[in-house]
Amino acid sequence: SAVISQKPSRDICQRGTSLTIQCQVDSQVTMMFWYRQQPGQSLTLIATANQGSEATYESGFVIDKFPISRPNLTFSTLTVSNMSPEDSSIYLCSVLGFGGAPNEQFFGPGTRLTVL
Amino acid sequence: KQEVTQIPAALSVPEGENLVLNCSFTDSAIYNLQWFRQDPGKGLTSLLLIQSSQREQTSGRLNASLDKSSGRSTLYIAASQPGDSATYLCAVGAFGTASKLTFGTGTRLQVTL
């Protein structure tokens, strides 16, 4: 399976500020995604990170709030902008199209964000 | 819109017991179904992936089955161990958007000594 790392692993931020989360994969993958897991909830897809073009956002998520970059096939960033306490969640990146498991998604360790 | 439900929400069993976790989904037109485990405060570990054309998949003490027509999947864990304690999530991928997973609410499992 792919080795996926995320930075930072956790952070505590003040409301109104922004945080950029990095996701690094140890090999090239076809697709990368960003999910949010609010406290006590399951995972919700934020967007698909497209290499070299704008991300594709799910209903309820907008680029101004969650700008995403994907400059190459192994790296992506998610920024949480103008944060409020409601943004406190675990943010996870996932990948698809790795090696011999083209249909299986693998997840990073997550970034635990607390907004005060 | 696909909805995925997992029952029970929480389960506590003594070590050595065999157990079954349930996952149901409302739209049977799925591409695949994936089971994950999540340890507290951690990311997700993929356990098993079942394509829509398959009936079951096995990995060690784990066996996952899929009944598309009834909208159900089960995860069977044999001879449970304390190390199996975690939250188990099922997620379905739909045709045309197989990469987009819809997650269930999870079953929190505790295996006691």
Coordinates of C-alpha atoms in Angstrom, one line a residue:
Chain A
S1 CA 0.0 0.0 0.0
A2 CA 1.0 3.6 -0.4
V3 CA 2.8 5.4 2.4
I4 CA 1.0 8.7 3.0
S5 CA 2.1 11.4 5.4
Q6 CA 0.4 14.5 6.6
K7 CA 1.7 17.7 8.2
P8 CA 0.9 18.9 10.7
S9 CA -0.4 16.0 12.7
R10 CA -2.4 18.4 14.9
D11 CA -2.7 22.1 15.5
I12 CA -4.6 24.5 17.7
C13 CA -5.5 27.7 15.9
Q14 CA -7.3 31.0 16.6
R15 CA -10.5 31.9 14.8
G16 CA -10.1 34.0 11.8
T17 CA -6.7 32.5 10.8
S18 CA -5.8 30.0 8.1
L19 CA -4.0 26.6 8.2
T20 CA -2.5 24.7 5.3
I21 CA -2.3 21.0 5.6
Q22 CA 0.2 19.0 3.5
C23 CA -0.3 15.5 2.1
Q24 CA 2.7 13.6 0.7
V25 CA 2.6 10.2 -1.0
D26 CA 5.7 8.0 -1.5
S27 CA 4.8 7.2 -5.1
Q28 CA 2.7 8.6 -7.9
V29 CA -1.0 8.1 -7.7
T30 CA -3.9 8.8 -10.0
M31 CA -6.3 10.6 -7.7
M32 CA -6.0 12.4 -4.3
F33 CA -8.9 13.4 -2.1
W34 CA -9.6 15.5 1.0
Y35 CA -12.1 14.4 3.7
R36 CA -13.3 15.9 6.9
Q37 CA -14.3 14.1 10.0
Q38 CA -16.2 16.3 12.5
P39 CA -16.2 15.2 16.1
G40 CA -18.3 12.1 16.6
Q41 CA -19.2 11.9 12.9
S42 CA -18.1 9.8 9.9
L43 CA -16.1 11.1 7.0
T44 CA -17.3 13.5 4.4
L45 CA -15.6 14.2 1.1
I46 CA -14.5 17.8 0.7
A47 CA -13.0 17.7 -2.8
T48 CA -11.0 15.8 -5.4
A49 CA -7.5 17.3 -5.8
N50 CA -6.8 17.5 -9.6
Q51 CA -3.3 17.7 -10.8
G52 CA -2.6 20.9 -12.7
S53 CA -6.2 22.2 -12.5
E54 CA -8.8 23.4 -10.0
A55 CA -10.1 20.9 -7.5
T56 CA -13.6 19.5 -7.8
Y57 CA -15.6 20.4 -4.7
E58 CA -18.6 18.5 -3.2
S59 CA -21.8 20.1 -2.4
G60 CA -21.4 22.4 0.7
F61 CA -17.7 23.0 0.2
V62 CA -16.3 26.0 -1.7
I63 CA -12.9 27.0 -3.0
D64 CA -12.7 30.2 -1.0
K65 CA -13.0 28.3 2.3
F66 CA -11.0 25.2 1.3
P67 CA -8.5 26.1 -1.4
I68 CA -6.6 23.0 -2.6
S69 CA -3.5 22.6 -4.6
R70 CA -2.0 19.6 -6.4
P71 CA 1.2 20.6 -8.2
N72 CA 2.3 17.0 -9.0
L73 CA 1.2 13.3 -8.6
T74 CA 2.6 12.9 -5.1
F75 CA 1.7 16.0 -3.2
S76 CA -1.4 18.1 -2.3
T77 CA -2.3 20.8 0.2
L78 CA -5.6 21.8 1.7
T79 CA -6.0 25.2 3.3
V80 CA -8.7 25.9 5.9
S81 CA -9.4 29.6 5.6
N82 CA -10.8 32.1 8.0
M83 CA -11.4 29.4 10.6
S84 CA -14.2 29.2 13.1
P85 CA -14.7 26.7 15.9
E86 CA -17.0 24.8 13.6
D87 CA -14.0 23.9 11.5
S88 CA -12.6 21.8 14.4
S89 CA -12.2 18.4 12.8
I90 CA -9.8 15.7 11.6
Y91 CA -8.8 16.4 8.0
L92 CA -7.6 13.4 6.0
C93 CA -6.2 12.9 2.6
S94 CA -6.6 9.7 0.6
V95 CA -5.3 8.3 -2.6
L96 CA -6.5 6.0 -5.3
G97 CA -4.7 4.3 -8.1
F98 CA -1.7 3.0 -6.3
G99 CA 0.2 -0.1 -7.5
G100 CA -1.8 -3.3 -7.8
A101 CA -4.9 -1.9 -6.0
P102 CA -6.3 0.6 -8.5
N103 CA -9.8 0.7 -6.9
E104 CA -8.7 0.7 -3.3
Q105 CA -8.5 4.0 -1.3
F106 CA -5.7 4.5 1.2
F107 CA -5.8 7.2 3.9
G108 CA -3.2 9.4 5.5
P109 CA -2.9 9.6 9.3
G110 CA -5.0 12.7 9.5
T111 CA -4.6 16.2 10.9
R112 CA -6.5 17.0 14.0
L113 CA -7.5 20.7 14.0
T114 CA -8.9 22.6 17.0
V115 CA -10.1 26.1 16.5
L116 CA -10.5 28.3 19.6
Chain B
K1 CA -28.5 10.1 -2.6
Q2 CA -26.6 7.1 -1.1
E3 CA -27.0 6.6 2.6
V4 CA -24.9 4.1 4.5
T5 CA -25.9 2.8 8.0
Q6 CA -24.0 0.6 10.4
I7 CA -25.5 -1.4 13.2
P8 CA -24.7 -1.6 16.0
A9 CA -23.1 1.7 16.8
A10 CA -21.1 0.1 19.6
L11 CA -20.3 -3.4 20.6
S12 CA -18.4 -5.0 23.5
V13 CA -17.4 -8.6 23.3
P14 CA -15.1 -10.9 25.4
E15 CA -11.9 -12.0 23.8
G16 CA -12.1 -15.1 21.6
E17 CA -15.7 -14.5 20.5
N18 CA -16.6 -14.4 16.8
L19 CA -18.6 -11.3 15.8
V20 CA -20.4 -9.7 12.9
L21 CA -20.6 -6.1 12.0
N22 CA -23.4 -4.9 9.7
C23 CA -23.5 -2.3 6.9
S24 CA -26.5 -1.4 4.8
F25 CA -26.8 1.0 1.9
T26 CA -29.8 2.5 0.2
D27 CA -28.7 2.5 -3.5
S28 CA -27.7 -0.9 -4.7
A29 CA -26.0 0.5 -7.8
I30 CA -22.5 0.4 -6.2
Y31 CA -19.1 -0.1 -7.8
N32 CA -17.4 -1.4 -4.7
L33 CA -17.5 -1.5 -0.9
Q34 CA -14.5 -1.0 1.4
W35 CA -14.1 -1.8 5.1
F36 CA -11.8 0.3 7.2
R37 CA -10.7 0.4 10.8
Q38 CA -9.9 3.6 12.6
D39 CA -8.0 3.7 15.9
P40 CA -8.7 6.6 18.3
G41 CA -7.3 9.9 16.9
K42 CA -5.8 8.1 13.9
G43 CA -6.3 7.7 10.2
L44 CA -8.1 4.9 8.4
T45 CA -6.6 1.5 7.7
S46 CA -8.1 -0.4 4.7
L47 CA -9.1 -3.9 5.7
L48 CA -11.0 -5.3 2.7
L49 CA -12.3 -4.2 -0.7
I50 CA -15.2 -6.0 -2.4
Q51 CA -16.0 -5.2 -6.0
S52 CA -19.7 -5.2 -7.0
S53 CA -19.2 -8.5 -8.9
Q54 CA -17.8 -10.3 -5.9
R55 CA -19.7 -11.9 -3.0
E56 CA -17.0 -12.0 -0.4
Q57 CA -13.3 -11.3 0.4
T58 CA -11.1 -12.8 3.1
S59 CA -8.0 -11.6 4.9
G60 CA -6.8 -13.5 7.8
R61 CA -9.4 -13.6 10.5
L62 CA -11.6 -11.2 8.6
N63 CA -14.3 -12.0 6.1
A64 CA -16.5 -9.5 4.3
S65 CA -19.6 -10.4 2.3
L66 CA -21.6 -8.4 -0.1
D67 CA -25.3 -8.8 -1.1
K68 CA -25.9 -6.0 -3.5
S69 CA -29.5 -6.8 -4.2
S70 CA -30.5 -6.4 -0.5
G71 CA -28.1 -3.5 0.1
R72 CA -26.0 -5.2 2.8
S73 CA -22.5 -6.1 3.7
T74 CA -21.2 -7.8 6.8
L75 CA -17.7 -8.0 8.3
Y76 CA -17.1 -11.2 10.2
I77 CA -14.2 -11.2 12.7
A78 CA -13.2 -14.6 14.0
A79 CA -11.6 -15.2 17.4
S80 CA -11.6 -11.6 18.4
Q81 CA -8.6 -10.1 20.2
P82 CA -8.1 -7.0 22.3
G83 CA -6.1 -5.5 19.5
D84 CA -9.2 -5.6 17.3
S85 CA -10.7 -2.8 19.5
A86 CA -11.3 0.1 17.1
T87 CA -14.0 1.8 15.1
Y88 CA -15.0 -0.1 11.9
L89 CA -16.3 1.9 9.0
C90 CA -17.8 0.7 5.7
A91 CA -17.8 2.9 2.6
V92 CA -19.4 2.5 -0.8
G93 CA -18.3 3.7 -4.1
A94 CA -20.9 4.4 -6.8
F95 CA -20.8 3.7 -10.5
G96 CA -19.5 6.6 -12.4
T97 CA -18.0 8.1 -9.3
A98 CA -16.3 5.1 -7.9
S99 CA -13.6 7.2 -6.4
K100 CA -16.0 9.1 -4.2
L101 CA -16.8 7.0 -1.1
T102 CA -19.9 7.4 1.0
F103 CA -19.1 6.4 4.6
G104 CA -21.2 4.8 7.2
T105 CA -21.5 6.0 10.7
G106 CA -19.2 3.3 12.1
T107 CA -19.3 0.6 14.8
R108 CA -17.1 1.1 17.8
L109 CA -15.8 -2.3 18.9
Q110 CA -14.3 -3.1 22.2
V111 CA -12.8 -6.6 22.9
T112 CA -12.3 -7.2 26.6
L113 CA -10.0 -9.6 28.3

